[in-house]
PDB file of C-alpha atoms in Angstrom:
ATOM      1  CA  GLY A   1     -16.583   2.659  -7.218  1.00 56.00           C
ATOM      2  CA  GLN A   2     -15.877   0.857  -4.004  1.00 61.00           C
ATOM      3  CA  GLN A   3     -12.452  -0.756  -4.110  1.00 84.00           C
ATOM      4  CA  VAL A   4     -12.930  -3.072  -1.120  1.00 90.00           C
ATOM      5  CA  GLN A   5     -16.193  -4.814  -0.369  1.00 93.00           C
ATOM      6  CA  GLN A   6     -16.778  -6.964   2.680  1.00 96.00           C
ATOM      7  CA  SER A   7     -19.569  -9.402   3.350  1.00 97.00           C
ATOM      8  CA  PRO A   8     -21.639 -10.033   5.292  1.00 97.00           C
ATOM      9  CA  ALA A   9     -22.068  -6.601   6.861  1.00 97.00           C
ATOM     10  CA  SER A  10     -23.061  -8.221  10.140  1.00 97.00           C
ATOM     11  CA  LEU A  11     -23.291 -11.692  11.572  1.00 97.00           C
ATOM     12  CA  VAL A  12     -24.673 -13.248  14.757  1.00 98.00           C
ATOM     13  CA  LEU A  13     -23.376 -16.643  15.824  1.00 97.00           C
ATOM     14  CA  GLN A  14     -24.087 -19.033  18.612  1.00 97.00           C
ATOM     15  CA  GLU A  15     -20.917 -19.815  20.521  1.00 97.00           C
ATOM     16  CA  GLY A  16     -19.143 -22.754  18.893  1.00 97.00           C
ATOM     17  CA  GLU A  17     -20.368 -22.036  15.354  1.00 98.00           C
ATOM     18  CA  ASN A  18     -18.009 -21.281  12.488  1.00 98.00           C
ATOM     19  CA  ALA A  19     -17.955 -18.139  10.343  1.00 97.00           C
ATOM     20  CA  GLU A  20     -16.655 -17.250   6.892  1.00 97.00           C
ATOM     21  CA  LEU A  21     -16.008 -13.578   6.174  1.00 98.00           C
ATOM     22  CA  GLN A  22     -15.340 -12.336   2.661  1.00 97.00           C
ATOM     23  CA  CYS A  23     -13.327  -9.492   1.195  1.00 95.00           C
ATOM     24  CA  ASN A  24     -13.446  -8.660  -2.527  1.00 93.00           C
ATOM     25  CA  PHE A  25     -11.242  -6.164  -4.338  1.00 87.00           C
ATOM     26  CA  SER A  26     -11.746  -4.200  -7.516  1.00 84.00           C
ATOM     27  CA  THR A  27      -8.034  -3.336  -7.846  1.00 76.00           C
ATOM     28  CA  SER A  28      -5.025  -5.550  -8.384  1.00 69.00           C
ATOM     29  CA  LEU A  29      -3.907  -7.161  -5.205  1.00 64.00           C
ATOM     30  CA  ASN A  30      -0.299  -7.252  -4.133  1.00 70.00           C
ATOM     31  CA  SER A  31      -0.741  -7.483  -0.374  1.00 78.00           C
ATOM     32  CA  MET A  32      -3.633  -7.394   2.004  1.00 85.00           C
ATOM     33  CA  GLN A  33      -4.314  -7.555   5.729  1.00 92.00           C
ATOM     34  CA  TRP A  34      -7.080  -8.672   8.019  1.00 96.00           C
ATOM     35  CA  PHE A  35      -7.702  -6.719  11.222  1.00 97.00           C
ATOM     36  CA  TYR A  36      -9.869  -7.160  14.263  1.00 97.00           C
ATOM     37  CA  GLN A  37     -11.290  -3.948  15.674  1.00 96.00           C
ATOM     38  CA  ARG A  38     -12.147  -4.179  19.354  1.00 92.00           C
ATOM     39  CA  PRO A  39     -15.412  -2.608  20.566  1.00 87.00           C
ATOM     40  CA  GLY A  40     -13.289   0.204  22.037  1.00 87.00           C
ATOM     41  CA  GLY A  41     -11.832   0.963  18.592  1.00 91.00           C
ATOM     42  CA  SER A  42      -8.248  -0.295  18.687  1.00 92.00           C
ATOM     43  CA  LEU A  43      -7.064  -2.483  15.793  1.00 95.00           C
ATOM     44  CA  VAL A  44      -5.224  -5.779  15.971  1.00 94.00           C
ATOM     45  CA  SER A  45      -3.527  -7.163  12.884  1.00 94.00           C
ATOM     46  CA  LEU A  46      -4.638 -10.755  12.332  1.00 96.00           C
ATOM     47  CA  PHE A  47      -3.007 -11.671   9.027  1.00 94.00           C
ATOM     48  CA  TYR A  48      -0.697 -10.097   6.494  1.00 90.00           C
ATOM     49  CA  ASN A  49      -1.460 -12.334   3.573  1.00 80.00           C
ATOM     50  CA  PRO A  50      -0.425 -11.473   0.012  1.00 77.00           C
ATOM     51  CA  SER A  51      -1.516 -14.894  -1.240  1.00 86.00           C
ATOM     52  CA  GLY A  52      -2.318 -18.433  -0.187  1.00 90.00           C
ATOM     53  CA  THR A  53      -3.508 -19.688   3.171  1.00 94.00           C
ATOM     54  CA  LYS A  54      -2.344 -18.790   6.653  1.00 94.00           C
ATOM     55  CA  HIS A  55      -3.425 -20.145  10.024  1.00 95.00           C
ATOM     56  CA  SER A  56      -3.391 -18.652  13.493  1.00 95.00           C
ATOM     57  CA  GLY A  57      -5.179 -20.595  16.201  1.00 97.00           C
ATOM     58  CA  ARG A  58      -8.866 -20.763  15.271  1.00 97.00           C
ATOM     59  CA  LEU A  59      -8.401 -18.293  12.406  1.00 97.00           C
ATOM     60  CA  THR A  60      -7.575 -19.081   8.773  1.00 97.00           C
ATOM     61  CA  SER A  61      -7.025 -16.548   6.020  1.00 95.00           C
ATOM     62  CA  THR A  62      -7.114 -17.545   2.342  1.00 94.00           C
ATOM     63  CA  THR A  63      -6.271 -15.072  -0.420  1.00 92.00           C
ATOM     64  CA  VAL A  64      -6.692 -15.851  -4.132  1.00 90.00           C
ATOM     65  CA  ILE A  65      -4.982 -13.108  -6.089  1.00 84.00           C
ATOM     66  CA  LYS A  66      -6.323 -13.894  -9.565  1.00 85.00           C
ATOM     67  CA  GLU A  67      -9.883 -13.895  -8.213  1.00 88.00           C
ATOM     68  CA  ARG A  68      -9.295 -10.698  -6.210  1.00 89.00           C
ATOM     69  CA  ARG A  69     -10.735 -12.101  -3.022  1.00 92.00           C
ATOM     70  CA  SER A  70      -9.755 -13.049   0.473  1.00 93.00           C
ATOM     71  CA  SER A  71     -11.621 -14.901   3.196  1.00 96.00           C
ATOM     72  CA  LEU A  72     -11.287 -15.149   6.953  1.00 97.00           C
ATOM     73  CA  HIS A  73     -12.553 -18.320   8.575  1.00 97.00           C
ATOM     74  CA  ILE A  74     -13.283 -18.388  12.298  1.00 98.00           C
ATOM     75  CA  SER A  75     -13.807 -21.830  13.747  1.00 97.00           C
ATOM     76  CA  SER A  76     -15.477 -22.683  17.055  1.00 98.00           C
ATOM     77  CA  SER A  77     -16.421 -19.061  17.729  1.00 97.00           C
ATOM     78  CA  GLN A  78     -16.240 -17.629  21.228  1.00 97.00           C
ATOM     79  CA  THR A  79     -17.962 -14.616  22.775  1.00 96.00           C
ATOM     80  CA  THR A  80     -14.576 -12.866  22.886  1.00 95.00           C
ATOM     81  CA  ASP A  81     -14.480 -12.985  19.063  1.00 96.00           C
ATOM     82  CA  SER A  82     -17.226 -10.343  18.993  1.00 95.00           C
ATOM     83  CA  GLY A  83     -16.180  -7.139  17.268  1.00 95.00           C
ATOM     84  CA  THR A  84     -15.556  -5.853  13.765  1.00 97.00           C
ATOM     85  CA  TYR A  85     -13.351  -7.590  11.218  1.00 98.00           C
ATOM     86  CA  LEU A  86     -11.732  -5.399   8.569  1.00 97.00           C
ATOM     87  CA  CYS A  87      -9.703  -6.092   5.478  1.00 95.00           C
ATOM     88  CA  ALA A  88      -7.352  -3.574   3.898  1.00 92.00           C
ATOM     89  CA  LEU A  89      -5.054  -3.357   0.910  1.00 88.00           C
ATOM     90  CA  PRO A  90      -2.744  -0.818  -0.693  1.00 83.00           C
ATOM     91  CA  VAL A  91      -4.225   0.730  -3.831  1.00 80.00           C
ATOM     92  CA  ASN A  92      -1.305   2.623  -5.320  1.00 73.00           C
ATOM     93  CA  THR A  93       2.212   1.856  -6.507  1.00 68.00           C
ATOM     94  CA  GLY A  94       4.560   2.219  -3.605  1.00 71.00           C
ATOM     95  CA  ASN A  95       1.883   0.927  -1.239  1.00 67.00           C
ATOM     96  CA  TYR A  96       1.378   4.257   0.510  1.00 78.00           C
ATOM     97  CA  LYS A  97      -2.386   4.465   0.183  1.00 83.00           C
ATOM     98  CA  TYR A  98      -4.351   1.791   1.986  1.00 86.00           C
ATOM     99  CA  VAL A  99      -8.090   1.325   1.638  1.00 89.00           C
ATOM    100  CA  PHE A 100     -10.268  -0.423   4.213  1.00 92.00           C
ATOM    101  CA  GLY A 101     -13.509  -2.272   3.747  1.00 93.00           C
ATOM    102  CA  ALA A 102     -16.557  -1.258   5.772  1.00 93.00           C
ATOM    103  CA  GLY A 103     -16.105  -4.343   7.934  1.00 95.00           C
ATOM    104  CA  THR A 104     -18.121  -7.285   9.195  1.00 97.00           C
ATOM    105  CA  ARG A 105     -19.659  -6.786  12.636  1.00 96.00           C
ATOM    106  CA  LEU A 106     -19.627 -10.111  14.428  1.00 97.00           C
ATOM    107  CA  LYS A 107     -21.582 -10.882  17.550  1.00 97.00           C
ATOM    108  CA  VAL A 108     -21.126 -14.237  19.250  1.00 97.00           C
ATOM    109  CA  ILE A 109     -23.712 -15.107  21.859  1.00 97.00           C
ATOM    110  CA  ALA A 110     -23.358 -17.718  24.590  1.00 95.00           C
TER     111      ALA A 110
ATOM    112  CA  ALA B   1       9.904  -4.523  20.640  1.00 78.00           C
ATOM    113  CA  GLN B   2       8.172  -2.271  18.115  1.00 82.00           C
ATOM    114  CA  THR B   3       5.551   0.027  19.605  1.00 91.00           C
ATOM    115  CA  ILE B   4       3.425   3.027  18.684  1.00 95.00           C
ATOM    116  CA  HIS B   5       2.486   5.394  21.471  1.00 95.00           C
ATOM    117  CA  GLN B   6      -0.379   7.772  20.739  1.00 97.00           C
ATOM    118  CA  TRP B   7      -1.337  10.787  22.829  1.00 97.00           C
ATOM    119  CA  PRO B   8      -3.685  11.849  24.245  1.00 97.00           C
ATOM    120  CA  VAL B   9      -5.939   8.828  24.743  1.00 96.00           C
ATOM    121  CA  ALA B  10      -9.035  11.025  24.527  1.00 96.00           C
ATOM    122  CA  GLU B  11      -9.895  14.688  24.078  1.00 96.00           C
ATOM    123  CA  ILE B  12     -13.021  16.791  24.487  1.00 97.00           C
ATOM    124  CA  LYS B  13     -12.619  20.105  22.679  1.00 97.00           C
ATOM    125  CA  ALA B  14     -14.750  23.077  21.730  1.00 98.00           C
ATOM    126  CA  VAL B  15     -15.554  24.016  18.136  1.00 97.00           C
ATOM    127  CA  GLY B  16     -12.987  26.529  16.914  1.00 97.00           C
ATOM    128  CA  SER B  17     -10.281  25.459  19.338  1.00 97.00           C
ATOM    129  CA  PRO B  18      -6.881  24.135  18.219  1.00 97.00           C
ATOM    130  CA  LEU B  19      -5.866  20.481  18.283  1.00 97.00           C
ATOM    131  CA  SER B  20      -2.637  18.552  18.341  1.00 98.00           C
ATOM    132  CA  LEU B  21      -2.443  14.760  18.351  1.00 98.00           C
ATOM    133  CA  GLY B  22       0.784  12.846  18.308  1.00 97.00           C
ATOM    134  CA  CYS B  23       2.380   9.475  17.972  1.00 96.00           C
ATOM    135  CA  THR B  24       5.864   8.189  18.673  1.00 96.00           C
ATOM    136  CA  ILE B  25       7.325   5.087  17.108  1.00 94.00           C
ATOM    137  CA  LYS B  26       9.795   2.830  18.906  1.00 92.00           C
ATOM    138  CA  GLY B  27      11.846  -0.001  17.486  1.00 88.00           C
ATOM    139  CA  LYS B  28      11.330   0.618  13.756  1.00 86.00           C
ATOM    140  CA  SER B  29      13.762   2.602  11.658  1.00 85.00           C
ATOM    141  CA  SER B  30      12.467   4.988   8.971  1.00 88.00           C
ATOM    142  CA  PRO B  31       8.922   3.626   8.849  1.00 90.00           C
ATOM    143  CA  ASN B  32       6.160   4.802   6.524  1.00 92.00           C
ATOM    144  CA  LEU B  33       3.726   6.611   8.828  1.00 95.00           C
ATOM    145  CA  TYR B  34       0.009   7.211   8.493  1.00 96.00           C
ATOM    146  CA  TRP B  35      -2.895   9.021  10.114  1.00 97.00           C
ATOM    147  CA  TYR B  36      -6.326   7.425   9.864  1.00 96.00           C
ATOM    148  CA  TRP B  37      -9.706   8.717  10.977  1.00 96.00           C
ATOM    149  CA  GLN B  38     -12.930   6.888  11.712  1.00 95.00           C
ATOM    150  CA  ALA B  39     -16.228   8.637  12.330  1.00 94.00           C
ATOM    151  CA  THR B  40     -18.554   6.855  14.751  1.00 90.00           C
ATOM    152  CA  GLY B  41     -19.968   3.887  12.845  1.00 88.00           C
ATOM    153  CA  GLY B  42     -17.927   4.810   9.778  1.00 91.00           C
ATOM    154  CA  THR B  43     -15.131   3.365   7.669  1.00 91.00           C
ATOM    155  CA  LEU B  44     -11.451   3.958   8.365  1.00 92.00           C
ATOM    156  CA  GLN B  45     -10.124   6.698   6.093  1.00 93.00           C
ATOM    157  CA  GLN B  46      -6.485   7.410   5.458  1.00 93.00           C
ATOM    158  CA  LEU B  47      -5.773  11.116   6.024  1.00 95.00           C
ATOM    159  CA  PHE B  48      -2.006  11.464   5.548  1.00 95.00           C
ATOM    160  CA  TYR B  49       1.090   9.430   4.880  1.00 94.00           C
ATOM    161  CA  SER B  50       4.776  10.145   5.269  1.00 95.00           C
ATOM    162  CA  ILE B  51       7.673   8.139   3.909  1.00 93.00           C
ATOM    163  CA  THR B  52      10.438  10.325   5.308  1.00 94.00           C
ATOM    164  CA  VAL B  53      11.135  13.103   7.803  1.00 94.00           C
ATOM    165  CA  GLY B  54       9.718  16.452   6.740  1.00 94.00           C
ATOM    166  CA  GLN B  55       7.579  15.026   3.929  1.00 95.00           C
ATOM    167  CA  VAL B  56       3.854  14.503   4.383  1.00 95.00           C
ATOM    168  CA  GLU B  57       1.253  13.793   1.707  1.00 93.00           C
ATOM    169  CA  SER B  58      -2.456  14.469   2.141  1.00 91.00           C
ATOM    170  CA  VAL B  59      -4.919  11.789   1.048  1.00 90.00           C
ATOM    171  CA  VAL B  60      -8.228  13.235   2.271  1.00 87.00           C
ATOM    172  CA  GLN B  61      -8.939  16.910   2.906  1.00 80.00           C
ATOM    173  CA  LEU B  62     -10.542  17.410   6.288  1.00 87.00           C
ATOM    174  CA  ASN B  63      -9.086  20.830   7.241  1.00 93.00           C
ATOM    175  CA  LEU B  64      -6.330  19.054   9.137  1.00 97.00           C
ATOM    176  CA  SER B  65      -2.578  19.135   8.718  1.00 97.00           C
ATOM    177  CA  ALA B  66       0.198  16.716   9.601  1.00 97.00           C
ATOM    178  CA  SER B  67       3.913  16.993  10.177  1.00 97.00           C
ATOM    179  CA  ARG B  68       6.800  14.622  10.722  1.00 97.00           C
ATOM    180  CA  PRO B  69       9.418  16.573  12.682  1.00 96.00           C
ATOM    181  CA  LYS B  70      11.478  13.471  13.516  1.00 94.00           C
ATOM    182  CA  ASP B  71      11.842  10.010  12.014  1.00 94.00           C
ATOM    183  CA  ASP B  72       9.898   8.501  14.899  1.00 94.00           C
ATOM    184  CA  GLN B  73       7.254  11.199  15.418  1.00 96.00           C
ATOM    185  CA  PHE B  74       4.055  12.095  13.541  1.00 97.00           C
ATOM    186  CA  ILE B  75       1.796  14.998  14.499  1.00 98.00           C
ATOM    187  CA  LEU B  76      -1.789  15.760  13.441  1.00 98.00           C
ATOM    188  CA  SER B  77      -3.126  19.248  14.049  1.00 97.00           C
ATOM    189  CA  THR B  78      -5.568  21.987  13.187  1.00 97.00           C
ATOM    190  CA  GLU B  79      -6.000  25.575  14.332  1.00 97.00           C
ATOM    191  CA  LYS B  80      -9.805  25.444  14.323  1.00 97.00           C
ATOM    192  CA  LEU B  81     -11.786  22.329  15.113  1.00 97.00           C
ATOM    193  CA  LEU B  82     -15.109  21.592  13.432  1.00 97.00           C
ATOM    194  CA  LEU B  83     -17.899  19.391  14.736  1.00 96.00           C
ATOM    195  CA  SER B  84     -17.143  17.023  11.854  1.00 95.00           C
ATOM    196  CA  HIS B  85     -13.666  16.354  13.253  1.00 97.00           C
ATOM    197  CA  SER B  86     -15.123  14.188  15.991  1.00 97.00           C
ATOM    198  CA  GLY B  87     -14.153  10.542  15.786  1.00 97.00           C
ATOM    199  CA  PHE B  88     -11.319   8.123  16.355  1.00 97.00           C
ATOM    200  CA  TYR B  89      -7.812   8.953  15.138  1.00 97.00           C
ATOM    201  CA  LEU B  90      -5.244   6.255  14.582  1.00 97.00           C
ATOM    202  CA  CYS B  91      -1.546   6.473  13.835  1.00 97.00           C
ATOM    203  CA  ALA B  92       0.077   3.582  11.977  1.00 96.00           C
ATOM    204  CA  TRP B  93       3.267   2.442  10.325  1.00 93.00           C
ATOM    205  CA  SER B  94       3.947   0.044   7.465  1.00 88.00           C
ATOM    206  CA  PRO B  95       4.767  -2.341   6.074  1.00 83.00           C
ATOM    207  CA  PRO B  96       2.714  -4.168   7.126  1.00 87.00           C
ATOM    208  CA  LEU B  97       0.166  -1.814   8.691  1.00 90.00           C
ATOM    209  CA  TYR B  98       0.438  -1.674  12.479  1.00 93.00           C
ATOM    210  CA  PHE B  99      -1.710   0.685  14.517  1.00 95.00           C
ATOM    211  CA  GLY B 100      -1.410   2.584  17.747  1.00 95.00           C
ATOM    212  CA  ALA B 101      -4.216   2.465  20.328  1.00 95.00           C
ATOM    213  CA  GLY B 102      -5.888   5.585  18.953  1.00 96.00           C
ATOM    214  CA  THR B 103      -7.222   8.903  20.235  1.00 97.00           C
ATOM    215  CA  ARG B 104     -10.937   9.465  20.645  1.00 97.00           C
ATOM    216  CA  LEU B 105     -11.884  13.081  19.912  1.00 97.00           C
ATOM    217  CA  SER B 106     -15.196  14.696  20.775  1.00 97.00           C
ATOM    218  CA  VAL B 107     -15.805  18.203  19.436  1.00 97.00           C
ATOM    219  CA  LEU B 108     -18.654  20.042  21.146  1.00 96.00           C
TER     220      LEU B 108
END
């Protein structure tokens, strides 16, 4: 079955609105990352967050290991936040195999 | 500063032709290296990983091969391209995962 599930699949926001993106895992979690994929395809690492809460500007990542979930909160969205948000985690001992979710496609309109 | 340089930026190739994509790592000693592939509109899939020079493990079979001739270099190649090879190829290191800018491949 799918090891990483992201929701929602897509989201449209009015500029200034907040968003909550979810990532759920079927395997044990020992580290996970959130990425932003630009429309051109390149990936930017947003958070490396094994557990707890981390902040970066308007972004907050919260990972709860025992519940096998992680969330990415975007506050006061801007049109430049548009793109795809991906979560990923290693799924084998040694952390050499990483699995990505299908992503949340975010569109922020002015 | 740690950087990943991928080449070429984009390729348009004919079915049946050979392919070689590369990436060079700067500023990180003995990294774990990865090749990922993403079909248009698809999910990122890990193709290969390497934890040391000369050793490469395949994760997904796509009629591609990979080699790590130097600690800071990772090569993806095939002798005969298929239409299904089209997509976006990304090189990365870990931990944590950090990606290069990618190579967009169109096979016609």
